[in-house]
């Protein structure tokens, strides 16, 4: 019922290009469409948002985004906290600016380098808080912001456990005191509220200690859940480790001067091709600009990939799992092993949404 064109993109789903909801598949005002696909990947927390050419940032900013849960036999048998809203909590983090009429006015606050808000919404809620039992609680974190990065940590400095990346469970739980998510990245974490050193003023905070989500405790009965030692069978094969680089991606620029491999998006140009089911190694480089430098979160449609290295080093433990988006730091080179299960034309792009809209995007045809 929108007055503008939109598309339905399933971020992280492995589906054929013709149902992926890229800018080639607009739905016009008043049109209806049935989009069908079969889910053929493992348990994970994915999301959906529109992807119309040049208009993605505004539509996401105004609220068109949500989570998708995939469950499977493995996720149901692990014994992880899984009571929705009780000890399995979806948390979508988005920053916004409200005008003096308390409205979202995207065009008044739009920044070509990524719109940053002064007000945090979690699941669309202002001043949120979360009431939990003193038990293990699973938080499914999505950075759904247009451009802001978040570093999640506890104000007490306590550790927590990361159990899943963008595309599924890690093999083993990873103990951390903070986790950074750039736009579109997800992490599932478990906080053990029965082992805390404090009773009050407990909160999830950002890198600068600003409160993101305060916790309160209820007096209900807790569930005893364990975090298993082994959760998945993610493998980096010997073959994948020695494959030559066959595709190079260079991210460059700021504001509306952003490019990939020196070019802006052209819907009529296919930038790369790859064979269905064949693994290739891509090298992604964030080339610093004389004017400045910034992290670009890089996303590829229609697949989940594996990080081989960051600047030649093995990725951190909490990135040794399926990914569909990666933060690429200035002057950093990231190598990934990637294959596509299905055919079609897919986008790859910077997930700072204004950079995407400004043409920091390319197309790969899988044949
Ligand atoms: Cu960017």
XYZ file of C-alpha atoms and ligand atoms in Angstrom, residues 112-113 251-255 258-259 286 294-298 349-356 360, ligand 1:
25
model
C 25.260 11.255 1.796
C 27.904 9.490 3.878
C 35.877 -0.163 -2.155
C 36.632 3.519 -2.426
C 35.348 6.965 -1.634
C 33.082 8.925 0.609
C 29.766 10.819 0.402
C 31.744 6.217 -3.661
C 32.691 3.495 -6.142
C 39.078 -0.822 1.305
C 36.044 4.838 6.860
C 34.839 1.284 7.424
C 32.639 -0.050 4.625
C 30.368 -2.968 5.561
C 30.358 -5.188 2.454
C 27.390 -3.526 -2.176
C 28.348 -1.348 0.741
C 25.668 -1.633 3.452
C 25.953 1.983 4.495
C 22.604 2.502 2.816
C 23.358 5.960 1.450
C 26.575 4.593 -0.113
C 24.532 1.813 -1.725
C 28.534 1.711 -4.295
Cu 30.449 2.437 2.253
